[in-house]
């Protein structure tokens, strides 16, 4: 089994589910719940619960929230390498879910924005082999970018395979496609959804966008929500597709893309066919949206 090192964001998600259409500049009844979050930490949690050996590198505040997030990761079985920030709080994301299920996120990265190259444990990049998964948020955030670039460089030097995700379409668009593609040069695998792929390529069709992206990445995975997912390689004429799982009741869509990544990676790292890896990703995403919150149940 290949050890996976995840570099990324650790957050607390405050999820507010509106019961009725939003009453702008007034009150709307909602159900508000708190959960562990952060794309990188979510992926590490799902990987660990599903049986992978995984380490997570991140930064948290010296607050009770940070302590709780740290203990949660350990509870999942993650080798949590969290640096405690003496000044910044643990990151927080307010997830606003409308009565129709549409999600809007308001993110305060907190301590995540101070992740530095000095925070990267050298022992996780030694010994050869292994896999690095880089959260796009670490690269998009100017404060943590140097740490992300340093981790990518260390992984290349150590002979690790590398995958990268695109974080979120709006901050990716603000950052720009060209810088993101330059920073992630050398990664073997890119994860994106249709909106993120469009930001990077200008193509509306996910398959066309994936084909364009193989000019930078040997393999590209596009997540298509209920339609499933597709994989494109630069040595194949056509994409491989896998249909989405049927879900009787969607409880919470937060973190479904992270769960997909955690389902796909171990199968892909084991050298199995892309269709099998896509199916495993779709299955874990379906499991995630059937639960409350972006993480597995402890």
PDB file of C-alpha atoms in Angstrom:
ATOM      1  CA  UNK A   1       0.000   0.000   0.000  1.00  0.00           C
ATOM      2  CA  UNK A   2       1.372   3.405  -1.000  1.00  0.00           C
ATOM      3  CA  UNK A   3       1.605   5.964   1.785  1.00  0.00           C
ATOM      4  CA  UNK A   4      -0.196   9.198   0.929  1.00  0.00           C
ATOM      5  CA  UNK A   5       0.976  12.569   2.228  1.00  0.00           C
ATOM      6  CA  UNK A   6      -1.670  15.297   2.026  1.00  0.00           C
ATOM      7  CA  UNK A   7      -0.716  18.963   2.275  1.00  0.00           C
ATOM      8  CA  UNK A   8      -3.703  21.201   2.704  1.00  0.00           C
ATOM      9  CA  UNK A   9      -6.244  23.109   4.686  1.00  0.00           C
ATOM     10  CA  UNK A  10      -7.784  22.339   8.059  1.00  0.00           C
ATOM     11  CA  UNK A  11     -11.072  24.076   8.806  1.00  0.00           C
ATOM     12  CA  UNK A  12     -14.141  24.053  10.979  1.00  0.00           C
ATOM     13  CA  UNK A  13     -17.299  24.083   8.857  1.00  0.00           C
ATOM     14  CA  UNK A  14     -20.286  26.001  10.198  1.00  0.00           C
ATOM     15  CA  UNK A  15     -23.058  24.636   7.989  1.00  0.00           C
ATOM     16  CA  UNK A  16     -26.299  26.654   7.889  1.00  0.00           C
ATOM     17  CA  UNK A  17     -29.201  24.990   6.074  1.00  0.00           C
ATOM     18  CA  UNK A  18     -31.975  27.437   5.297  1.00  0.00           C
ATOM     19  CA  UNK A  19     -35.513  26.091   5.694  1.00  0.00           C
ATOM     20  CA  UNK A  20     -37.045  28.683   3.364  1.00  0.00           C
ATOM     21  CA  UNK A  21     -35.868  31.051   0.601  1.00  0.00           C
ATOM     22  CA  UNK A  22     -33.317  33.517   1.965  1.00  0.00           C
ATOM     23  CA  UNK A  23     -34.905  36.700   3.273  1.00  0.00           C
ATOM     24  CA  UNK A  24     -32.270  39.235   2.285  1.00  0.00           C
ATOM     25  CA  UNK A  25     -31.476  41.820   4.976  1.00  0.00           C
ATOM     26  CA  UNK A  26     -33.732  39.905   7.396  1.00  0.00           C
ATOM     27  CA  UNK A  27     -34.041  36.547   9.209  1.00  0.00           C
ATOM     28  CA  UNK A  28     -34.339  33.082   7.674  1.00  0.00           C
ATOM     29  CA  UNK A  29     -34.916  30.013   9.891  1.00  0.00           C
ATOM     30  CA  UNK A  30     -32.075  27.505   9.503  1.00  0.00           C
ATOM     31  CA  UNK A  31     -30.435  24.469  11.052  1.00  0.00           C
ATOM     32  CA  UNK A  32     -26.804  25.255  11.954  1.00  0.00           C
ATOM     33  CA  UNK A  33     -24.276  22.509  12.717  1.00  0.00           C
ATOM     34  CA  UNK A  34     -20.490  22.465  13.236  1.00  0.00           C
ATOM     35  CA  UNK A  35     -18.150  19.931  11.654  1.00  0.00           C
ATOM     36  CA  UNK A  36     -14.501  19.284  10.900  1.00  0.00           C
ATOM     37  CA  UNK A  37     -13.645  20.507   7.404  1.00  0.00           C
ATOM     38  CA  UNK A  38     -10.998  21.722   5.013  1.00  0.00           C
ATOM     39  CA  UNK A  39     -10.500  19.969   1.684  1.00  0.00           C
ATOM     40  CA  UNK A  40      -7.063  18.547   2.520  1.00  0.00           C
ATOM     41  CA  UNK A  41      -8.090  17.348   5.969  1.00  0.00           C
ATOM     42  CA  UNK A  42     -11.292  15.834   4.570  1.00  0.00           C
ATOM     43  CA  UNK A  43      -9.371  13.833   1.970  1.00  0.00           C
ATOM     44  CA  UNK A  44      -6.910  12.597   4.594  1.00  0.00           C
ATOM     45  CA  UNK A  45      -9.775  11.539   6.890  1.00  0.00           C
ATOM     46  CA  UNK A  46     -11.584   9.552   4.207  1.00  0.00           C
ATOM     47  CA  UNK A  47      -8.340   7.918   3.086  1.00  0.00           C
ATOM     48  CA  UNK A  48      -7.527   6.807   6.633  1.00  0.00           C
ATOM     49  CA  UNK A  49     -10.984   5.450   7.363  1.00  0.00           C
ATOM     50  CA  UNK A  50     -10.914   3.485   4.108  1.00  0.00           C
ATOM     51  CA  UNK A  51      -7.639   1.831   5.135  1.00  0.00           C
ATOM     52  CA  UNK A  52      -4.855   3.903   3.568  1.00  0.00           C
ATOM     53  CA  UNK A  53      -1.701   4.943   5.377  1.00  0.00           C
ATOM     54  CA  UNK A  54      -1.956   8.728   5.322  1.00  0.00           C
ATOM     55  CA  UNK A  55      -0.211  11.735   6.863  1.00  0.00           C
ATOM     56  CA  UNK A  56      -1.658  15.231   6.836  1.00  0.00           C
ATOM     57  CA  UNK A  57       0.451  18.394   6.957  1.00  0.00           C
ATOM     58  CA  UNK A  58      -1.297  21.587   8.004  1.00  0.00           C
ATOM     59  CA  UNK A  59      -1.541  24.399  10.492  1.00  0.00           C
ATOM     60  CA  UNK A  60      -4.036  25.098  13.263  1.00  0.00           C
ATOM     61  CA  UNK A  61      -4.649  27.762  15.835  1.00  0.00           C
ATOM     62  CA  UNK A  62      -3.782  27.515  19.538  1.00  0.00           C
ATOM     63  CA  UNK A  63      -7.499  27.358  20.324  1.00  0.00           C
ATOM     64  CA  UNK A  64      -9.919  24.699  21.474  1.00  0.00           C
ATOM     65  CA  UNK A  65     -11.271  24.389  17.947  1.00  0.00           C
ATOM     66  CA  UNK A  66      -7.822  23.524  16.666  1.00  0.00           C
ATOM     67  CA  UNK A  67      -7.339  20.973  19.424  1.00  0.00           C
ATOM     68  CA  UNK A  68     -10.666  19.355  18.532  1.00  0.00           C
ATOM     69  CA  UNK A  69      -9.757  19.186  14.830  1.00  0.00           C
ATOM     70  CA  UNK A  70      -6.374  17.666  15.723  1.00  0.00           C
ATOM     71  CA  UNK A  71      -8.012  14.987  17.894  1.00  0.00           C
ATOM     72  CA  UNK A  72     -10.556  14.212  15.169  1.00  0.00           C
ATOM     73  CA  UNK A  73      -7.807  13.527  12.640  1.00  0.00           C
ATOM     74  CA  UNK A  74      -6.059  11.208  15.066  1.00  0.00           C
ATOM     75  CA  UNK A  75      -9.384   9.485  15.714  1.00  0.00           C
ATOM     76  CA  UNK A  76      -9.695   8.725  12.005  1.00  0.00           C
ATOM     77  CA  UNK A  77      -6.215   7.213  12.031  1.00  0.00           C
ATOM     78  CA  UNK A  78      -4.444  10.093  10.270  1.00  0.00           C
ATOM     79  CA  UNK A  79      -0.798  10.816  11.096  1.00  0.00           C
ATOM     80  CA  UNK A  80      -1.594  14.477  11.791  1.00  0.00           C
ATOM     81  CA  UNK A  81       1.446  16.767  11.488  1.00  0.00           C
ATOM     82  CA  UNK A  82      -0.159  20.036  12.558  1.00  0.00           C
ATOM     83  CA  UNK A  83       1.870  23.103  13.489  1.00  0.00           C
ATOM     84  CA  UNK A  84       0.232  25.255  16.165  1.00  0.00           C
ATOM     85  CA  UNK A  85      -0.003  28.936  15.236  1.00  0.00           C
ATOM     86  CA  UNK A  86       0.333  31.190  18.305  1.00  0.00           C
ATOM     87  CA  UNK A  87      -1.477  34.121  16.702  1.00  0.00           C
ATOM     88  CA  UNK A  88      -3.973  32.993  14.063  1.00  0.00           C
ATOM     89  CA  UNK A  89      -7.132  31.007  14.832  1.00  0.00           C
ATOM     90  CA  UNK A  90      -8.007  27.698  13.236  1.00  0.00           C
ATOM     91  CA  UNK A  91      -9.604  28.275   9.850  1.00  0.00           C
ATOM     92  CA  UNK A  92     -13.382  28.523   9.558  1.00  0.00           C
ATOM     93  CA  UNK A  93     -15.749  28.114   6.631  1.00  0.00           C
ATOM     94  CA  UNK A  94     -19.391  29.191   6.751  1.00  0.00           C
ATOM     95  CA  UNK A  95     -21.332  26.930   4.385  1.00  0.00           C
ATOM     96  CA  UNK A  96     -24.667  28.472   3.467  1.00  0.00           C
ATOM     97  CA  UNK A  97     -27.073  25.917   2.007  1.00  0.00           C
ATOM     98  CA  UNK A  98     -30.261  27.266   0.447  1.00  0.00           C
ATOM     99  CA  UNK A  99     -33.619  25.527   0.771  1.00  0.00           C
ATOM    100  CA  UNK A 100     -32.943  24.072  -2.714  1.00  0.00           C
ATOM    101  CA  UNK A 101     -29.572  22.638  -1.689  1.00  0.00           C
ATOM    102  CA  UNK A 102     -27.261  25.149  -3.408  1.00  0.00           C
ATOM    103  CA  UNK A 103     -24.090  25.776  -1.402  1.00  0.00           C
ATOM    104  CA  UNK A 104     -22.211  29.050  -0.993  1.00  0.00           C
ATOM    105  CA  UNK A 105     -19.043  29.134   1.116  1.00  0.00           C
ATOM    106  CA  UNK A 106     -17.500  32.004   3.068  1.00  0.00           C
ATOM    107  CA  UNK A 107     -13.962  31.043   4.077  1.00  0.00           C
ATOM    108  CA  UNK A 108     -11.539  32.472   6.611  1.00  0.00           C
ATOM    109  CA  UNK A 109      -8.297  30.472   6.233  1.00  0.00           C
ATOM    110  CA  UNK A 110      -6.933  31.558   9.626  1.00  0.00           C
ATOM    111  CA  UNK A 111      -3.797  29.592  10.484  1.00  0.00           C
ATOM    112  CA  UNK A 112      -3.837  27.837   7.097  1.00  0.00           C
ATOM    113  CA  UNK A 113      -2.599  31.060   5.494  1.00  0.00           C
ATOM    114  CA  UNK A 114       0.624  30.927   7.529  1.00  0.00           C
ATOM    115  CA  UNK A 115       1.773  27.444   6.512  1.00  0.00           C
ATOM    116  CA  UNK A 116       5.471  27.795   5.662  1.00  0.00           C
ATOM    117  CA  UNK A 117       8.176  25.590   4.106  1.00  0.00           C
ATOM    118  CA  UNK A 118       9.649  25.168   7.609  1.00  0.00           C
ATOM    119  CA  UNK A 119       6.409  23.438   8.657  1.00  0.00           C
ATOM    120  CA  UNK A 120       6.991  20.522   6.262  1.00  0.00           C
ATOM    121  CA  UNK A 121       8.279  17.406   8.083  1.00  0.00           C
ATOM    122  CA  UNK A 122      11.282  16.171   6.128  1.00  0.00           C
ATOM    123  CA  UNK A 123      10.771  12.556   7.188  1.00  0.00           C
ATOM    124  CA  UNK A 124       7.553  12.358   5.176  1.00  0.00           C
ATOM    125  CA  UNK A 125       9.466  13.105   1.974  1.00  0.00           C
ATOM    126  CA  UNK A 126      12.329  10.681   2.472  1.00  0.00           C
ATOM    127  CA  UNK A 127      12.948   7.040   1.697  1.00  0.00           C
ATOM    128  CA  UNK A 128      11.641   7.138  -1.871  1.00  0.00           C
ATOM    129  CA  UNK A 129       8.190   6.198  -3.111  1.00  0.00           C
ATOM    130  CA  UNK A 130       4.943   7.386  -1.648  1.00  0.00           C
ATOM    131  CA  UNK A 131       2.427   9.837  -3.035  1.00  0.00           C
ATOM    132  CA  UNK A 132       1.818  13.538  -2.412  1.00  0.00           C
ATOM    133  CA  UNK A 133      -1.647  15.012  -2.786  1.00  0.00           C
ATOM    134  CA  UNK A 134      -1.617  18.812  -2.840  1.00  0.00           C
ATOM    135  CA  UNK A 135      -4.737  20.790  -2.008  1.00  0.00           C
ATOM    136  CA  UNK A 136      -5.224  23.603  -4.484  1.00  0.00           C
ATOM    137  CA  UNK A 137      -6.159  25.935  -1.636  1.00  0.00           C
ATOM    138  CA  UNK A 138      -2.569  25.805  -0.345  1.00  0.00           C
ATOM    139  CA  UNK A 139      -1.291  27.078  -3.698  1.00  0.00           C
ATOM    140  CA  UNK A 140      -4.056  29.606  -4.321  1.00  0.00           C
ATOM    141  CA  UNK A 141      -3.623  31.232  -0.898  1.00  0.00           C
ATOM    142  CA  UNK A 142      -0.680  33.613  -1.184  1.00  0.00           C
ATOM    143  CA  UNK A 143       0.329  33.085   2.448  1.00  0.00           C
ATOM    144  CA  UNK A 144       0.755  29.310   2.125  1.00  0.00           C
ATOM    145  CA  UNK A 145       1.903  29.181  -1.504  1.00  0.00           C
ATOM    146  CA  UNK A 146       5.618  28.919  -0.723  1.00  0.00           C
ATOM    147  CA  UNK A 147       4.898  25.898   1.483  1.00  0.00           C
ATOM    148  CA  UNK A 148       2.897  24.261  -1.293  1.00  0.00           C
ATOM    149  CA  UNK A 149       5.623  24.874  -3.863  1.00  0.00           C
ATOM    150  CA  UNK A 150       8.271  23.576  -1.460  1.00  0.00           C
ATOM    151  CA  UNK A 151       6.256  20.399  -0.828  1.00  0.00           C
ATOM    152  CA  UNK A 152       5.879  19.800  -4.562  1.00  0.00           C
ATOM    153  CA  UNK A 153       9.626  20.264  -5.046  1.00  0.00           C
ATOM    154  CA  UNK A 154      10.457  17.924  -2.144  1.00  0.00           C
ATOM    155  CA  UNK A 155       8.094  15.280  -3.525  1.00  0.00           C
ATOM    156  CA  UNK A 156       9.676  15.463  -6.981  1.00  0.00           C
ATOM    157  CA  UNK A 157      13.162  15.109  -5.494  1.00  0.00           C
ATOM    158  CA  UNK A 158      11.992  12.137  -3.406  1.00  0.00           C
ATOM    159  CA  UNK A 159      10.538  10.364  -6.431  1.00  0.00           C
ATOM    160  CA  UNK A 160       6.966  10.567  -5.138  1.00  0.00           C
ATOM    161  CA  UNK A 161       4.012  10.571  -7.499  1.00  0.00           C
ATOM    162  CA  UNK A 162       1.955  13.767  -7.250  1.00  0.00           C
ATOM    163  CA  UNK A 163      -1.714  14.668  -7.596  1.00  0.00           C
ATOM    164  CA  UNK A 164      -3.263  18.125  -7.295  1.00  0.00           C
ATOM    165  CA  UNK A 165      -6.827  19.358  -6.948  1.00  0.00           C
ATOM    166  CA  UNK A 166      -8.208  22.692  -8.130  1.00  0.00           C
ATOM    167  CA  UNK A 167      -9.783  23.857  -4.838  1.00  0.00           C
ATOM    168  CA  UNK A 168     -12.745  26.020  -5.911  1.00  0.00           C
ATOM    169  CA  UNK A 169     -13.655  27.776  -9.151  1.00  0.00           C
ATOM    170  CA  UNK A 170     -14.005  31.366  -7.882  1.00  0.00           C
ATOM    171  CA  UNK A 171     -10.616  31.658  -6.108  1.00  0.00           C
ATOM    172  CA  UNK A 172      -9.024  29.695  -8.970  1.00  0.00           C
ATOM    173  CA  UNK A 173     -10.382  32.256 -11.431  1.00  0.00           C
ATOM    174  CA  UNK A 174      -9.102  35.143  -9.303  1.00  0.00           C
ATOM    175  CA  UNK A 175      -5.670  33.521  -9.220  1.00  0.00           C
ATOM    176  CA  UNK A 176      -5.598  32.787 -12.929  1.00  0.00           C
ATOM    177  CA  UNK A 177      -5.155  29.622 -14.954  1.00  0.00           C
ATOM    178  CA  UNK A 178      -1.623  30.325 -16.135  1.00  0.00           C
ATOM    179  CA  UNK A 179      -0.023  30.694 -12.668  1.00  0.00           C
ATOM    180  CA  UNK A 180      -1.847  27.626 -11.331  1.00  0.00           C
ATOM    181  CA  UNK A 181      -0.704  25.481 -14.251  1.00  0.00           C
ATOM    182  CA  UNK A 182       2.845  26.749 -13.834  1.00  0.00           C
ATOM    183  CA  UNK A 183       2.923  25.966 -10.094  1.00  0.00           C
ATOM    184  CA  UNK A 184       1.589  22.445 -10.585  1.00  0.00           C
ATOM    185  CA  UNK A 185       3.978  21.511 -13.385  1.00  0.00           C
ATOM    186  CA  UNK A 186       5.213  17.951 -12.893  1.00  0.00           C
ATOM    187  CA  UNK A 187       2.089  16.589 -11.211  1.00  0.00           C
ATOM    188  CA  UNK A 188       0.924  13.308 -12.715  1.00  0.00           C
ATOM    189  CA  UNK A 189      -2.777  13.667 -11.927  1.00  0.00           C
ATOM    190  CA  UNK A 190      -5.183  16.617 -11.755  1.00  0.00           C
ATOM    191  CA  UNK A 191      -8.605  16.555 -10.070  1.00  0.00           C
ATOM    192  CA  UNK A 192     -11.151  19.178 -11.153  1.00  0.00           C
ATOM    193  CA  UNK A 193     -14.890  19.602 -11.444  1.00  0.00           C
ATOM    194  CA  UNK A 194     -16.536  20.950 -14.594  1.00  0.00           C
ATOM    195  CA  UNK A 195     -16.483  24.579 -13.419  1.00  0.00           C
ATOM    196  CA  UNK A 196     -12.811  24.425 -12.417  1.00  0.00           C
ATOM    197  CA  UNK A 197     -11.864  22.754 -15.700  1.00  0.00           C
ATOM    198  CA  UNK A 198     -13.632  25.561 -17.560  1.00  0.00           C
ATOM    199  CA  UNK A 199     -11.667  28.179 -15.612  1.00  0.00           C
ATOM    200  CA  UNK A 200      -8.400  26.480 -16.602  1.00  0.00           C
ATOM    201  CA  UNK A 201      -9.258  25.910 -20.266  1.00  0.00           C
ATOM    202  CA  UNK A 202     -12.230  28.049 -21.280  1.00  0.00           C
ATOM    203  CA  UNK A 203     -14.015  24.894 -22.476  1.00  0.00           C
ATOM    204  CA  UNK A 204     -17.618  24.238 -21.455  1.00  0.00           C
ATOM    205  CA  UNK A 205     -17.521  20.547 -22.316  1.00  0.00           C
ATOM    206  CA  UNK A 206     -15.760  18.605 -19.518  1.00  0.00           C
ATOM    207  CA  UNK A 207     -14.298  15.991 -21.883  1.00  0.00           C
ATOM    208  CA  UNK A 208     -12.897  18.697 -24.156  1.00  0.00           C
ATOM    209  CA  UNK A 209     -11.476  20.529 -21.142  1.00  0.00           C
ATOM    210  CA  UNK A 210      -9.861  17.320 -19.872  1.00  0.00           C
ATOM    211  CA  UNK A 211      -8.255  16.716 -23.257  1.00  0.00           C
ATOM    212  CA  UNK A 212      -6.772  20.233 -23.222  1.00  0.00           C
ATOM    213  CA  UNK A 213      -5.470  19.744 -19.684  1.00  0.00           C
ATOM    214  CA  UNK A 214      -3.525  16.634 -20.691  1.00  0.00           C
ATOM    215  CA  UNK A 215      -1.065  19.058 -22.276  1.00  0.00           C
ATOM    216  CA  UNK A 216       0.007  19.821 -18.674  1.00  0.00           C
ATOM    217  CA  UNK A 217      -0.968  16.682 -16.760  1.00  0.00           C
ATOM    218  CA  UNK A 218      -0.542  13.090 -17.999  1.00  0.00           C
ATOM    219  CA  UNK A 219      -3.881  12.184 -16.411  1.00  0.00           C
ATOM    220  CA  UNK A 220      -6.951  14.294 -15.614  1.00  0.00           C
ATOM    221  CA  UNK A 221     -10.074  13.429 -13.633  1.00  0.00           C
ATOM    222  CA  UNK A 222     -13.225  15.537 -13.948  1.00  0.00           C
ATOM    223  CA  UNK A 223     -15.927  15.185 -11.290  1.00  0.00           C
ATOM    224  CA  UNK A 224     -19.428  15.564 -12.761  1.00  0.00           C
ATOM    225  CA  UNK A 225     -21.665  15.456  -9.667  1.00  0.00           C
ATOM    226  CA  UNK A 226     -24.742  13.254 -10.286  1.00  0.00           C
ATOM    227  CA  UNK A 227     -23.446  12.324 -13.759  1.00  0.00           C
ATOM    228  CA  UNK A 228     -20.437  10.571 -12.258  1.00  0.00           C
ATOM    229  CA  UNK A 229     -16.891  11.256 -13.402  1.00  0.00           C
ATOM    230  CA  UNK A 230     -14.455  10.895 -16.270  1.00  0.00           C
ATOM    231  CA  UNK A 231     -10.731  10.221 -16.675  1.00  0.00           C
ATOM    232  CA  UNK A 232      -8.589  11.301 -19.601  1.00  0.00           C
ATOM    233  CA  UNK A 233      -5.015  10.319 -20.347  1.00  0.00           C
ATOM    234  CA  UNK A 234      -2.680  11.957 -22.847  1.00  0.00           C
ATOM    235  CA  UNK A 235      -2.118   8.599 -24.571  1.00  0.00           C
ATOM    236  CA  UNK A 236      -5.793   7.746 -25.163  1.00  0.00           C
ATOM    237  CA  UNK A 237      -8.156   9.042 -27.860  1.00  0.00           C
ATOM    238  CA  UNK A 238     -11.290   8.955 -25.686  1.00  0.00           C
ATOM    239  CA  UNK A 239     -12.119   9.496 -22.006  1.00  0.00           C
ATOM    240  CA  UNK A 240     -13.130   6.744 -19.616  1.00  0.00           C
ATOM    241  CA  UNK A 241     -16.442   7.469 -17.886  1.00  0.00           C
ATOM    242  CA  UNK A 242     -18.176   6.054 -14.822  1.00  0.00           C
ATOM    243  CA  UNK A 243     -21.814   6.821 -13.925  1.00  0.00           C
ATOM    244  CA  UNK A 244     -22.727   8.342 -10.595  1.00  0.00           C
ATOM    245  CA  UNK A 245     -24.132   6.219  -7.780  1.00  0.00           C
ATOM    246  CA  UNK A 246     -27.851   6.390  -7.103  1.00  0.00           C
ATOM    247  CA  UNK A 247     -28.443   8.107  -3.746  1.00  0.00           C
ATOM    248  CA  UNK A 248     -31.887   7.736  -2.191  1.00  0.00           C
ATOM    249  CA  UNK A 249     -31.576  10.843  -0.042  1.00  0.00           C
ATOM    250  CA  UNK A 250     -28.951  13.563  -0.229  1.00  0.00           C
ATOM    251  CA  UNK A 251     -28.284  14.728   3.326  1.00  0.00           C
ATOM    252  CA  UNK A 252     -25.326  17.048   2.773  1.00  0.00           C
ATOM    253  CA  UNK A 253     -23.243  17.631  -0.358  1.00  0.00           C
ATOM    254  CA  UNK A 254     -20.361  19.244   1.552  1.00  0.00           C
ATOM    255  CA  UNK A 255     -17.093  17.391   0.957  1.00  0.00           C
ATOM    256  CA  UNK A 256     -18.375  15.022  -1.732  1.00  0.00           C
ATOM    257  CA  UNK A 257     -15.553  16.000  -4.079  1.00  0.00           C
ATOM    258  CA  UNK A 258     -13.002  15.360  -1.334  1.00  0.00           C
ATOM    259  CA  UNK A 259     -14.487  11.920  -0.659  1.00  0.00           C
ATOM    260  CA  UNK A 260     -14.322  11.168  -4.382  1.00  0.00           C
ATOM    261  CA  UNK A 261     -10.601  11.967  -4.419  1.00  0.00           C
ATOM    262  CA  UNK A 262     -10.042   9.707  -1.405  1.00  0.00           C
ATOM    263  CA  UNK A 263     -11.924   6.890  -3.101  1.00  0.00           C
ATOM    264  CA  UNK A 264     -10.099   7.251  -6.406  1.00  0.00           C
ATOM    265  CA  UNK A 265      -6.505   7.596  -5.205  1.00  0.00           C
ATOM    266  CA  UNK A 266      -5.865   4.201  -3.521  1.00  0.00           C
ATOM    267  CA  UNK A 267      -7.247   2.256  -6.490  1.00  0.00           C
ATOM    268  CA  UNK A 268      -5.292   4.395  -8.946  1.00  0.00           C
ATOM    269  CA  UNK A 269      -2.099   4.093  -6.891  1.00  0.00           C
ATOM    270  CA  UNK A 270      -2.568   0.312  -6.919  1.00  0.00           C
ATOM    271  CA  UNK A 271      -2.334   0.403 -10.715  1.00  0.00           C
ATOM    272  CA  UNK A 272      -5.901  -0.726 -11.360  1.00  0.00           C
ATOM    273  CA  UNK A 273      -7.942   0.388 -14.393  1.00  0.00           C
ATOM    274  CA  UNK A 274      -9.235   3.968 -14.477  1.00  0.00           C
ATOM    275  CA  UNK A 275     -12.852   2.775 -14.650  1.00  0.00           C
ATOM    276  CA  UNK A 276     -12.387   0.937 -11.358  1.00  0.00           C
ATOM    277  CA  UNK A 277     -10.818   3.979  -9.697  1.00  0.00           C
ATOM    278  CA  UNK A 278     -13.626   6.242 -10.948  1.00  0.00           C
ATOM    279  CA  UNK A 279     -16.259   3.820  -9.623  1.00  0.00           C
ATOM    280  CA  UNK A 280     -14.548   3.758  -6.217  1.00  0.00           C
ATOM    281  CA  UNK A 281     -14.478   7.557  -6.154  1.00  0.00           C
ATOM    282  CA  UNK A 282     -18.147   7.809  -7.093  1.00  0.00           C
ATOM    283  CA  UNK A 283     -19.086   5.272  -4.412  1.00  0.00           C
ATOM    284  CA  UNK A 284     -17.288   7.164  -1.640  1.00  0.00           C
ATOM    285  CA  UNK A 285     -18.770  10.482  -2.799  1.00  0.00           C
ATOM    286  CA  UNK A 286     -22.229   8.899  -2.589  1.00  0.00           C
ATOM    287  CA  UNK A 287     -21.448   7.709   0.938  1.00  0.00           C
ATOM    288  CA  UNK A 288     -20.365  11.232   1.889  1.00  0.00           C
ATOM    289  CA  UNK A 289     -23.515  12.981   0.660  1.00  0.00           C
ATOM    290  CA  UNK A 290     -25.622  10.474   2.572  1.00  0.00           C
ATOM    291  CA  UNK A 291     -24.056  11.739   5.838  1.00  0.00           C
ATOM    292  CA  UNK A 292     -24.062  15.060   7.652  1.00  0.00           C
ATOM    293  CA  UNK A 293     -20.800  16.964   7.233  1.00  0.00           C
ATOM    294  CA  UNK A 294     -17.764  16.544   4.977  1.00  0.00           C
ATOM    295  CA  UNK A 295     -16.012  13.838   7.032  1.00  0.00           C
ATOM    296  CA  UNK A 296     -16.687  10.175   7.801  1.00  0.00           C
ATOM    297  CA  UNK A 297     -18.621   9.376  10.941  1.00  0.00           C
ATOM    298  CA  UNK A 298     -16.336   8.621  13.877  1.00  0.00           C
TER     299      UNK A 298
END
